[in-house]
Rosetta silent file (secondary structure, phi, psi, omega in degrees, C-alpha in Angstrom):
SEQUENCE: MDLMNIVNEDHQQNGLCFYNRYLETGEFRGRGAQGNAFSVKDTILGENGLILKMTTFSESYERELLVLRAMTAHQGFPYLYDFFTVPEWLGGEQCIVTTYEGEGIGTIAARSERRFSYSNLMRIAFKLFWTLETLHMEGFCHRDIHWENVLLQRAPDGILRLKIIDFGLSLPLEPSPTPEQNLTSWHASLQVCQNQAYTRFDDLTSAIFLVMRFVPLNPFGAERREYQALKEEFDQDPFEHFNDELEWIAGLYSEVSLQRSTGYSHTDLFDILYKFNPGFDPTSPITYRIVHNQLIVD
SCORE:     score description
SCORE:     0.000 S_00000001
   1 L     0.000  114.879 -171.285 -101.444  -18.020   62.072 S_00000001
   2 E   -90.436  121.842  174.840  -99.197  -17.025   59.070 S_00000001
   3 E  -118.849  152.462 -165.128  -95.380  -17.484   59.559 S_00000001
   4 E  -113.922  142.363  176.224  -92.450  -16.561   57.597 S_00000001
   5 E  -125.325  127.932  155.234  -89.359  -19.187   57.395 S_00000001
   6 E   -86.361  103.054 -162.239  -86.203  -18.369   56.449 S_00000001
   7 L   -68.877  109.050 -170.668  -84.991  -21.304   54.764 S_00000001
   8 L   -85.620  163.646 -153.026  -81.599  -22.476   56.296 S_00000001
   9 L   -69.828  -15.981 -170.745  -78.705  -23.612   54.238 S_00000001
  10 L   -75.016   -5.640 -172.315  -78.711  -27.185   55.912 S_00000001
  11 L  -132.897  -23.672 -176.647  -82.164  -27.929   54.075 S_00000001
  12 L  -129.428   98.969  160.268  -82.380  -25.367   51.118 S_00000001
  13 L   -39.504  -32.576 -172.905  -78.915  -24.511   49.471 S_00000001
  14 L   -72.955  -40.214 -175.226  -80.553  -21.140   48.012 S_00000001
  15 L    83.281    0.579  178.200  -80.868  -19.517   51.529 S_00000001
  16 L   -53.914  147.978  173.361  -84.421  -17.935   49.964 S_00000001
  17 E  -104.620  153.628 -177.862  -87.159  -16.770   52.241 S_00000001
  18 E  -126.376  148.144  176.764  -90.616  -18.061   51.635 S_00000001
  19 E  -110.297  140.177  179.893  -93.523  -16.374   53.262 S_00000001
  20 E    58.097   43.808 -177.496  -96.120  -18.258   54.872 S_00000001
  21 E   -61.941  -70.243 -174.085  -94.394  -21.573   54.549 S_00000001
  22 E   -87.152   94.023 -178.105  -95.686  -22.855   57.831 S_00000001
  23 E   -99.595  122.845 -173.119  -99.363  -22.513   58.379 S_00000001
  24 E   -44.731  148.808  177.670 -101.074  -23.303   61.838 S_00000001
  25 E  -109.987  -24.513 -172.682 -103.515  -26.150   61.663 S_00000001
  26 E    84.654  -15.920  174.128 -105.316  -25.721   65.080 S_00000001
  27 E   -65.730  -27.775 -177.765 -104.776  -29.453   66.259 S_00000001
  28 E  -135.136  122.837  161.785 -102.324  -28.593   68.716 S_00000001
  29 E  -141.611  134.387 -176.704 -101.137  -25.446   70.715 S_00000001
  30 E  -139.816  139.894  175.703  -98.931  -25.438   73.820 S_00000001
  31 E  -123.647  121.181 -169.339  -97.434  -22.898   75.734 S_00000001
  32 L  -118.328 -166.988 -178.930  -94.159  -23.432   78.197 S_00000001
  33 L   -78.227  -36.523 -173.791  -91.586  -21.609   79.944 S_00000001
  34 L  -100.402   12.291 -174.627  -89.180  -21.530   77.097 S_00000001
  35 L   147.256  173.826  164.937  -91.725  -20.656   74.366 S_00000001
  36 E  -103.498  160.973  179.292  -94.931  -21.683   72.233 S_00000001
  37 E  -138.148  145.826 -174.227  -95.496  -24.710   70.033 S_00000001
  38 E  -144.149  153.184  156.424  -98.241  -25.193   67.301 S_00000001
  39 E   -82.026  143.928 -173.754  -99.106  -27.846   64.822 S_00000001
  40 E  -143.321  162.638  168.931  -98.462  -26.656   61.276 S_00000001
  41 E  -119.468  157.595 -178.354  -98.496  -27.793   57.902 S_00000001
  42 E   -92.062  125.306 -170.011  -95.644  -27.086   55.339 S_00000001
  43 L  -103.877   -4.066 -177.992  -97.362  -25.483   52.330 S_00000001
  44 L   -93.277  -52.230  169.468  -94.513  -25.658   50.170 S_00000001
  45 L   -78.557  -28.833 -161.428  -93.602  -29.649   50.647 S_00000001
  46 L    76.982   16.970  162.622  -97.260  -30.626   51.708 S_00000001
  47 L   -73.869  125.639  176.231  -96.170  -31.885   54.910 S_00000001
  48 L  -108.895 -178.655  176.057  -98.452  -32.271   57.844 S_00000001
  49 L    81.966   36.414 -179.465  -97.992  -33.701   61.019 S_00000001
  50 E  -117.048  161.899  177.194  -95.377  -30.998   62.114 S_00000001
  51 E  -131.010  125.641 -177.877  -94.849  -29.038   65.407 S_00000001
  52 E  -113.045  120.813  172.246  -93.371  -25.490   65.098 S_00000001
  53 E  -103.294  131.334 -169.544  -91.792  -24.145   68.411 S_00000001
  54 E  -122.619  136.770  175.433  -91.220  -20.560   68.668 S_00000001
  55 E  -148.039  148.368 -174.821  -89.032  -19.080   71.090 S_00000001
  56 L   -94.827  -18.608 -177.635  -87.313  -15.628   72.231 S_00000001
  57 L   -76.806   99.649  172.092  -84.650  -17.484   74.515 S_00000001
  58 H   -65.232  -37.773  164.685  -81.597  -17.793   72.422 S_00000001
  59 H   -42.809  -62.807  173.806  -79.963  -20.062   74.849 S_00000001
  60 H   -53.819  -40.082 -176.118  -82.962  -22.555   74.913 S_00000001
  61 H   -53.518  -57.268 -167.439  -83.029  -22.338   70.993 S_00000001
  62 H   -66.417  -42.142 -173.269  -79.390  -23.092   70.829 S_00000001
  63 H   -69.916  -41.774 -171.650  -79.527  -25.810   73.301 S_00000001
  64 H   -65.206  -70.253 -163.230  -82.797  -27.513   71.627 S_00000001
  65 H   -57.964  -30.321 -176.315  -81.270  -27.331   68.395 S_00000001
  66 H   -75.803  -43.850 -177.923  -77.856  -28.896   69.322 S_00000001
  67 H   -63.351  -60.252 -164.788  -79.475  -31.861   70.947 S_00000001
  68 H   -73.223  -18.670  173.907  -81.989  -32.431   68.244 S_00000001
  69 H   -78.456  -25.474  177.382  -79.447  -32.288   65.346 S_00000001
  70 H   -76.808  -46.365 -174.656  -77.420  -34.999   67.358 S_00000001
  71 H  -104.723    9.648  176.149  -80.577  -37.143   67.957 S_00000001
  72 L   -68.526  -16.492 -172.947  -82.638  -36.888   65.062 S_00000001
  73 L  -102.649   -2.002 -179.282  -81.564  -40.273   63.532 S_00000001
  74 L   -98.344  149.442  176.622  -82.168  -42.231   66.828 S_00000001
  75 L   -70.636  149.439  176.412  -85.358  -43.910   67.807 S_00000001
  76 L    85.568   20.633  168.034  -87.187  -42.032   70.697 S_00000001
  77 L  -148.946  152.908 -175.544  -86.666  -38.355   69.602 S_00000001
  78 L   -74.205  172.092 -175.015  -88.300  -36.278   67.120 S_00000001
  79 L   -94.088  129.568 -165.938  -87.054  -35.763   63.696 S_00000001
  80 E   -96.245  108.545  175.933  -85.708  -31.963   63.315 S_00000001
  81 E   -88.874  -33.617  178.254  -87.464  -30.904   59.997 S_00000001
  82 E  -174.769  157.466  168.900  -86.334  -27.328   59.931 S_00000001
  83 E  -143.678  167.570 -172.631  -85.102  -24.399   61.846 S_00000001
  84 E   172.590  155.342 -170.347  -84.979  -20.757   61.307 S_00000001
  85 E  -114.904  118.244  159.039  -84.951  -17.160   62.691 S_00000001
  86 L   -51.153  114.990 -164.459  -87.595  -14.609   62.081 S_00000001
  87 L   -46.802  149.417  175.778  -86.455  -11.265   60.913 S_00000001
  88 H   -58.556  -37.771  173.643  -86.577   -8.807   63.802 S_00000001
  89 H   -72.935   -5.202  175.503  -89.086   -6.601   62.133 S_00000001
  90 H  -114.531    9.119 -174.127  -91.421   -9.510   62.090 S_00000001
  91 L   105.354   -6.595  165.763  -90.771  -10.501   65.946 S_00000001
  92 L    40.209   44.368  165.675  -87.340  -12.125   65.669 S_00000001
  93 L   -73.511  154.848  169.276  -88.552  -15.570   67.078 S_00000001
  94 E   -98.044  117.104 -175.752  -86.347  -18.416   66.859 S_00000001
  95 E  -118.410  146.527  166.828  -88.199  -21.327   65.384 S_00000001
  96 E  -128.367  124.512  172.011  -87.769  -25.285   65.331 S_00000001
  97 E  -109.829  135.759  175.431  -89.864  -27.423   63.442 S_00000001
  98 E  -137.091  159.566  167.008  -90.227  -31.178   64.191 S_00000001
  99 E   -51.463  141.190  170.223  -92.453  -34.119   63.681 S_00000001
 100 L   -67.131  127.494 -165.403  -95.361  -34.533   65.735 S_00000001
 101 L  -121.406   20.394 -179.892  -94.560  -37.375   67.869 S_00000001
 102 L   126.780 -170.885 -178.888  -97.857  -38.076   70.194 S_00000001
 103 E  -114.103  139.814  157.738  -99.628  -36.911   73.168 S_00000001
 104 E   -27.579  121.433 -179.066  -98.179  -36.215   76.601 S_00000001
 105 H   -70.404  -36.556  161.447  -98.210  -39.131   78.623 S_00000001
 106 H   -36.554  -37.177  179.425  -99.420  -37.192   81.647 S_00000001
 107 H   -82.237  -28.859  169.093 -102.665  -36.339   79.321 S_00000001
 108 H   -71.731  -40.886 -171.952 -102.909  -39.768   78.637 S_00000001
 109 H   -70.577  -20.026  174.279 -102.865  -41.180   82.136 S_00000001
 110 H   -62.664  -13.023 -176.547 -105.740  -38.629   83.111 S_00000001
 111 H   -89.115   -2.293  158.565 -107.934  -40.716   81.143 S_00000001
 112 H  -131.621   66.160  179.187 -107.479  -43.613   83.580 S_00000001
 113 L    26.772   41.235  160.279 -107.296  -41.657   86.902 S_00000001
 114 L    72.349   24.600  179.270 -103.409  -41.263   86.530 S_00000001
 115 L  -144.732  143.257 -167.916 -103.103  -44.952   86.865 S_00000001
 116 L  -124.785  141.827 -179.497 -101.348  -47.570   84.657 S_00000001
 117 L   -67.892  144.370  170.250 -101.180  -51.474   84.979 S_00000001
 118 H   -39.975  -33.282  169.853  -98.266  -52.809   86.707 S_00000001
 119 H   -61.121  -59.058  170.515  -97.100  -54.422   83.574 S_00000001
 120 H   -44.892  -39.303  171.401  -97.418  -51.312   81.642 S_00000001
 121 H   -50.906  -48.858  173.727  -95.475  -49.550   84.211 S_00000001
 122 H   -86.074   -3.711  179.583  -92.462  -51.502   83.771 S_00000001
 123 H   -74.952  -47.440  179.773  -92.706  -51.579   80.004 S_00000001
 124 H   -67.149  -49.718  173.870  -92.549  -47.565   80.174 S_00000001
 125 H   -61.401  -32.299  171.224  -89.671  -47.547   82.624 S_00000001
 126 H   -57.127  -84.595 -178.462  -87.731  -49.876   80.302 S_00000001
 127 H   -36.850  -36.795 -174.428  -88.397  -47.750   77.093 S_00000001
 128 H   -87.178  -24.063  162.626  -87.735  -44.460   79.045 S_00000001
 129 H   -60.147  -41.453 -167.106  -84.426  -45.750   80.263 S_00000001
 130 H   -75.147  -46.769  178.320  -83.342  -47.242   77.413 S_00000001
 131 H   -46.341  -56.726 -177.321  -84.386  -43.592   75.384 S_00000001
 132 H   -65.119  -29.214  176.764  -82.323  -41.887   78.028 S_00000001
 133 H   -73.592  -27.968  166.337  -79.427  -44.041   77.915 S_00000001
 134 H   -56.884  -44.164 -175.349  -79.288  -43.152   74.173 S_00000001
 135 H   -64.490  -37.906 -167.604  -79.279  -39.436   74.892 S_00000001
 136 H   -68.270  -46.201 -177.829  -76.417  -39.947   77.452 S_00000001
 137 H   -50.095  -34.822  174.249  -74.666  -42.044   75.074 S_00000001
 138 L   -83.424    9.708  176.095  -74.529  -38.943   72.657 S_00000001
 139 L    70.751   32.472  173.598  -73.222  -37.091   75.464 S_00000001
 140 E  -121.147  153.639  155.612  -76.302  -34.988   76.700 S_00000001
 141 E  -108.775  149.053 -173.544  -78.431  -34.743   79.885 S_00000001
 142 L   -86.424  -45.079  171.275  -81.989  -33.897   79.541 S_00000001
 143 L    60.817   18.033  168.396  -82.457  -32.123   82.979 S_00000001
 144 L  -163.942   64.004  166.838  -86.450  -31.732   82.677 S_00000001
 145 L  -105.096  118.192  172.220  -88.184  -35.057   82.368 S_00000001
 146 L  -150.996 -163.409 -138.619  -91.678  -35.162   83.525 S_00000001
 147 L   -91.413    5.758  179.057  -94.911  -36.116   82.301 S_00000001
 148 L   -98.306  -17.743 -173.173  -95.398  -33.357   79.697 S_00000001
 149 L  -115.966   29.648  171.931  -92.083  -34.057   77.903 S_00000001
 150 E  -127.858  123.147  172.271  -92.370  -37.969   77.538 S_00000001
 151 E  -105.224  154.515  153.061  -94.803  -38.858   74.717 S_00000001
 152 E  -125.324  131.730 -168.684  -96.685  -41.678   73.316 S_00000001
 153 E  -140.652  113.672  166.950  -97.951  -42.318   69.790 S_00000001
 154 E   -53.681  122.645  170.123  -99.394  -45.263   68.121 S_00000001
 155 L   -73.099  146.983  171.149  -97.339  -46.222   65.068 S_00000001
 156 L   -36.025  -37.521 -177.912  -98.905  -47.566   61.870 S_00000001
 157 L   -74.510    0.101  178.247  -97.859  -50.944   63.063 S_00000001
 158 L    89.788  -16.385  179.946 -100.086  -50.279   66.286 S_00000001
 159 L   -79.335  150.344 -175.591  -97.263  -50.357   68.549 S_00000001
 160 E   -78.324  126.413  170.240  -97.086  -47.443   71.245 S_00000001
 161 E  -101.138  164.711 -169.127  -93.731  -45.632   70.669 S_00000001
 162 E  -131.049  132.263 -170.776  -92.354  -43.662   73.381 S_00000001
 163 E  -127.759  144.279  174.217  -90.495  -40.177   72.468 S_00000001
 164 E  -102.696  156.381 -179.105  -88.708  -37.741   74.610 S_00000001
 165 L  -152.656  163.765  154.450  -89.010  -33.818   73.591 S_00000001
 166 L    89.849   91.927 -164.836  -88.181  -30.400   74.692 S_00000001
 167 L  -111.398   37.340 -178.456  -84.369  -30.023   75.123 S_00000001
 168 L   -82.676  -11.337  172.509  -84.438  -26.273   76.168 S_00000001
 169 L   -97.215  -14.330 -164.672  -82.639  -27.174   79.392 S_00000001
 170 L   -59.810  119.942  178.171  -80.495  -29.675   77.954 S_00000001
 171 E  -125.484  160.832  170.974  -76.624  -29.761   78.406 S_00000001
 172 E   -49.015  147.648  174.264  -73.434  -31.885   77.664 S_00000001
 173 L   -76.157  -24.995 -167.861  -73.048  -34.255   80.363 S_00000001
 174 L  -120.743  116.834   -5.033  -69.266  -33.515   80.659 S_00000001
 175 L   -79.498  167.233 -173.190  -68.478  -31.522   82.581 S_00000001
 176 L   -52.577  111.801  169.644  -71.283  -32.052   84.887 S_00000001
 177 L   -45.378  122.695  159.546  -73.448  -29.067   84.624 S_00000001
 178 L   -84.724  135.724 -177.179  -73.698  -26.860   87.665 S_00000001
 179 L   -34.197  100.329 -170.854  -76.977  -25.403   88.408 S_00000001
 180 L  -111.163   24.308  175.845  -77.452  -21.969   86.904 S_00000001
 181 L  -158.440  171.708  172.641  -81.122  -21.717   88.220 S_00000001
 182 L   -97.060  108.025 -173.946  -83.030  -23.668   91.077 S_00000001
 183 L   -93.339   13.405 -179.103  -84.236  -26.631   89.230 S_00000001
 184 L   -71.526  136.735  179.778  -86.303  -27.946   92.408 S_00000001
 185 L  -152.716 -177.427  177.026  -89.430  -29.771   91.252 S_00000001
 186 L   -73.097  -41.469 -174.786  -91.470  -32.710   92.043 S_00000001
 187 L   -77.864  -21.175 -159.637  -89.722  -34.653   89.442 S_00000001
 188 L   -74.317  157.801 -171.353  -86.153  -33.582   90.142 S_00000001
 189 L   -78.024  159.547  169.031  -83.803  -35.854   92.008 S_00000001
 190 L   -75.605  -27.865  153.993  -82.843  -34.958   95.638 S_00000001
 191 L   -55.996  -26.656  175.545  -79.519  -34.127   94.383 S_00000001
 192 L   -84.571  -17.710  173.282  -80.691  -31.662   92.275 S_00000001
 193 L   -80.974  -28.157  174.961  -82.847  -30.114   95.062 S_00000001
 194 L   -83.316    0.115  170.931  -79.693  -29.836   96.815 S_00000001
 195 L    73.325   44.555 -172.936  -78.424  -27.621   94.038 S_00000001
 196 L   -93.212  161.779  170.505  -75.544  -30.470   93.207 S_00000001
 197 L   -69.781  159.134 -161.794  -74.076  -30.643   89.924 S_00000001
 198 L   -99.008  147.953  175.987  -76.299  -32.431   87.382 S_00000001
 199 L  -125.920 -176.868  175.346  -75.444  -36.210   86.109 S_00000001
 200 H   -67.436  -27.571 -164.834  -77.019  -38.767   83.962 S_00000001
 201 H   -90.587    4.332  173.776  -78.361  -40.389   87.155 S_00000001
 202 H   -73.565  -49.146  163.428  -80.364  -37.074   87.704 S_00000001
 203 H   -66.216  -38.879  170.165  -82.314  -37.946   84.909 S_00000001
 204 H   -61.656  -47.202  164.522  -82.743  -41.509   85.483 S_00000001
 205 H   -46.365  -37.535 -173.304  -84.074  -40.623   89.136 S_00000001
 206 H   -62.100  -63.480 -166.159  -86.730  -38.128   86.997 S_00000001
 207 H   -30.613  -60.643 -176.340  -87.548  -41.264   85.061 S_00000001
 208 H   -55.895  -32.960 -171.704  -88.265  -43.370   88.319 S_00000001
 209 H   -79.987  -29.643 -173.499  -90.423  -40.484   89.747 S_00000001
 210 H   -80.051  -42.120  179.617  -92.365  -40.205   86.662 S_00000001
 211 H   -59.784  -32.917 -175.578  -93.354  -43.938   86.631 S_00000001
 212 H   -64.045  -38.317  177.283  -94.368  -43.366   90.321 S_00000001
 213 H   -41.887  -32.898 -168.238  -96.729  -40.806   89.154 S_00000001
 214 L  -109.205   25.349  174.911  -98.825  -43.514   87.511 S_00000001
 215 L   -73.728  -53.838   24.243  -98.912  -46.053   90.417 S_00000001
 216 L  -106.078  129.961 -175.547 -100.298  -43.489   91.526 S_00000001
 217 L  -140.579  137.319  179.141  -97.867  -42.727   94.379 S_00000001
 218 L  -131.850   71.149 -166.675  -97.033  -39.321   95.641 S_00000001
 219 L   -91.534   -5.938 -178.208  -94.557  -39.266   98.524 S_00000001
 220 L  -107.385    3.319  166.728  -93.318  -35.644   97.956 S_00000001
 221 L    87.032 -163.106  176.653  -96.747  -33.662   98.515 S_00000001
 222 L  -122.340   15.093  177.251  -97.590  -30.552   96.441 S_00000001
 223 L  -117.438  121.891 -171.992  -95.682  -27.979   97.999 S_00000001
 224 H   -49.998  -45.631 -167.083  -92.388  -26.900   96.404 S_00000001
 225 H   -60.471  -29.767 -171.841  -90.885  -25.511   99.709 S_00000001
 226 H  -105.110   -1.775 -177.714  -91.303  -29.381  101.117 S_00000001
 227 H   -73.702  -30.689  173.045  -90.061  -31.358   98.317 S_00000001
 228 H   -67.405  -59.634 -179.682  -86.257  -31.627   99.567 S_00000001
 229 H   -42.053  -38.359 -172.091  -87.245  -32.564  103.052 S_00000001
 230 H   -95.264  -10.366  170.467  -89.828  -35.494  101.729 S_00000001
 231 H   -86.652  -29.016 -175.890  -87.273  -36.552   99.175 S_00000001
 232 H   -58.323  -60.603  179.198  -84.645  -36.834  101.876 S_00000001
 233 H   -58.272  -24.848  178.878  -87.110  -39.156  103.793 S_00000001
 234 H   -73.525  -37.039  178.832  -87.800  -41.166  100.718 S_00000001
 235 H   -68.117   -6.524 -178.422  -84.138  -41.668  100.050 S_00000001
 236 H   -81.206  -35.995 -177.708  -83.780  -43.297  103.440 S_00000001
 237 L  -160.160   85.830 -172.833  -86.053  -46.251  102.637 S_00000001
 238 L   -88.292  -16.047  175.910  -87.684  -45.954   99.236 S_00000001
 239 H   -66.988  -40.556  173.128  -88.761  -49.804   99.553 S_00000001
 240 H   -38.645  -10.154 -164.674  -91.257  -48.672  102.163 S_00000001
 241 H  -103.914  -36.090 -159.169  -93.304  -47.054   99.647 S_00000001
 242 L  -126.801  137.790  172.929  -94.027  -50.000   97.297 S_00000001
 243 L   -81.326  161.196  179.656  -95.693  -53.304   97.537 S_00000001
 244 H   -30.555  -51.495 -178.538  -94.246  -56.649   96.401 S_00000001
 245 H   -76.255  -21.455  171.487  -95.019  -56.365   93.042 S_00000001
 246 H   -98.873   27.121 -178.053  -93.617  -52.752   92.675 S_00000001
 247 H   -85.004   -0.862 -177.512  -90.553  -53.282   94.587 S_00000001
 248 H   -72.254  -25.299 -169.761  -88.511  -53.245   91.336 S_00000001
 249 H   -80.249  -38.705  177.906  -89.190  -49.618   91.262 S_00000001
 250 H   -71.216  -48.185  156.406  -87.327  -49.052   94.608 S_00000001
 251 H   -16.985  -71.288 -170.300  -84.661  -51.310   93.064 S_00000001
 252 H   -60.019  -44.655 -176.293  -84.113  -48.941   90.186 S_00000001
 253 H   -69.235  -28.482  176.998  -83.966  -46.118   92.627 S_00000001
 254 H   -73.746  -49.022 -153.678  -81.418  -47.778   94.935 S_00000001
 255 H   -84.246  -40.933  169.855  -79.381  -49.050   92.004 S_00000001
 256 H   -57.045  -46.239  161.360  -79.325  -45.501   90.557 S_00000001
 257 H   -46.010  -57.232 -179.770  -78.129  -44.202   93.949 S_00000001
 258 H   -68.463  -38.965  175.951  -75.420  -46.603   94.418 S_00000001
 259 H   -56.882  -28.218  168.883  -74.020  -45.825   90.694 S_00000001
 260 H   -29.874  -70.859 -164.969  -73.788  -42.240   91.783 S_00000001
 261 H   -76.479  -43.652 -175.099  -70.433  -43.655   93.570 S_00000001
 262 H  -110.997   19.249  168.365  -69.596  -46.456   91.609 S_00000001
 263 L    85.630  166.404 -165.394  -70.435  -45.502   88.039 S_00000001
 264 L   -78.324  139.712 -166.555  -72.745  -46.130   85.438 S_00000001
 265 L  -136.875  102.115  167.152  -73.633  -49.929   84.754 S_00000001
 266 H   -56.706  -54.652 -163.472  -76.226  -50.832   82.003 S_00000001
 267 H   -60.091  -33.200  176.614  -76.406  -54.461   83.023 S_00000001
 268 H   -56.614  -51.861 -175.221  -76.851  -53.772   86.613 S_00000001
 269 H   -70.393  -44.362 -177.494  -79.606  -51.485   86.069 S_00000001
 270 H   -85.211  -11.980  168.241  -81.788  -53.120   83.290 S_00000001
 271 H   -57.051  -24.124 -178.404  -81.086  -56.601   85.107 S_00000001
 272 H   -81.540  -24.018  172.159  -83.476  -55.437   87.676 S_00000001
 273 H   -83.952  -28.959 -174.392  -86.310  -54.828   84.884 S_00000001
 274 H   -67.786  -51.876 -164.462  -85.146  -58.255   83.084 S_00000001
 275 H   -94.264  -13.663  170.669  -84.981  -60.430   86.393 S_00000001
 276 L   -47.896  -69.205 -140.336  -87.748  -59.114   88.696 S_00000001
 277 L  -136.517   59.559  174.223  -90.361  -61.228   87.047 S_00000001
 278 L   -38.232  -19.405  178.446  -88.672  -63.990   84.756 S_00000001
 279 L   -87.772   -6.625 -170.324  -91.909  -64.822   83.197 S_00000001
 280 L  -128.592  135.699 -169.084  -92.549  -61.218   81.866 S_00000001
 281 L   -93.938  122.260 -173.934  -90.658  -59.497   79.132 S_00000001
 282 L   -80.539  -22.686  177.372  -90.062  -55.644   79.941 S_00000001
 283 L   -79.435   -8.370 -167.188  -89.470  -55.121   75.994 S_00000001
 284 L   -64.829  161.763 -172.996  -93.029  -56.232   75.287 S_00000001
 285 L   -73.265  146.578  164.013  -95.317  -53.656   73.699 S_00000001
 286 L   -56.916  134.699 -173.052  -97.353  -51.172   75.839 S_00000001
 287 L   -87.375  152.485 -179.058 -101.094  -52.519   75.981 S_00000001
 288 E  -165.192  165.979  173.197 -103.704  -49.763   75.195 S_00000001
 289 E  -139.928  155.054  167.502 -107.100  -49.512   73.896 S_00000001
 290 E   -94.095  131.034  169.817 -108.973  -46.853   71.766 S_00000001
 291 E  -127.814  110.303 -169.015 -112.148  -45.337   73.033 S_00000001
 292 L    56.539   38.449  175.748 -113.854  -42.727   71.180 S_00000001
 293 L    76.057   13.531 -173.693 -110.950  -42.066   69.195 S_00000001
 294 E  -116.389  123.571  174.440 -108.744  -41.300   72.419 S_00000001
 295 E   -72.997  148.290 -160.736 -105.807  -43.591   73.244 S_00000001
 296 E  -132.576  113.204  161.946 -106.190  -45.162   76.633 S_00000001
 297 E   -81.375  119.074 -172.383 -103.380  -46.977   78.302 S_00000001
 298 L   -62.038    0.000    0.000 -104.198  -49.946   80.339 S_00000001
């Protein structure tokens, strides 16, 4: 696919138009509610390993661009490489180019029956909470944390890096965003399903639910109309769903619920991960193996 890029002034001060700058490589192609994404190569600078996301939804584009510009220098987020709007006579799509940051964690989990080791569950939870805290400190909430928007990639040093993507629904944390649409989903908190204003704690709850996917544990079923009632049941006693080795997940959920009224505390939240097993370091690298050139998390 040949695309035209209008070089924006943030990257090229001349504002010239270059035809066919970004060429699709065929390594990746994805379609989502907010647009399409492709793996591309920059034919001018010779850069590979790029993802071009195209959308016709201006609000989604503006939200994503706002967050990427704020987070591009932080670990755990894609690097904003370029952004531009295609002329109306060529389609009028709004485009964002970022670095490729790996595979969706759901895709990776499917290679091991959607099951990760207990140690890796805690490592992933720690890294995900840390990355979300970074986003929140910059004043944004994600509002759509699920297994397609959390990526893992093996870095040159062999360490698996976790990244968060897709900020088309993101908004500033303050004032707390009131829902402009029904965000009920498997990964949404009970409060979101109840149509309450969105807070950082809803991102954290979604992160907890994501980790539960890879136990694997599914207390919410598969019917959207049943999610709220089942989340209400779960909320009454989250500990009944976990064995002794996984009680820390229920502990995280309960602490997040408590902090909705007492206020955010990094120490109280992360101490659950640090202290649950004093002999285990939740910051240690995620363990994995490569089989037939595919990443498999233990």
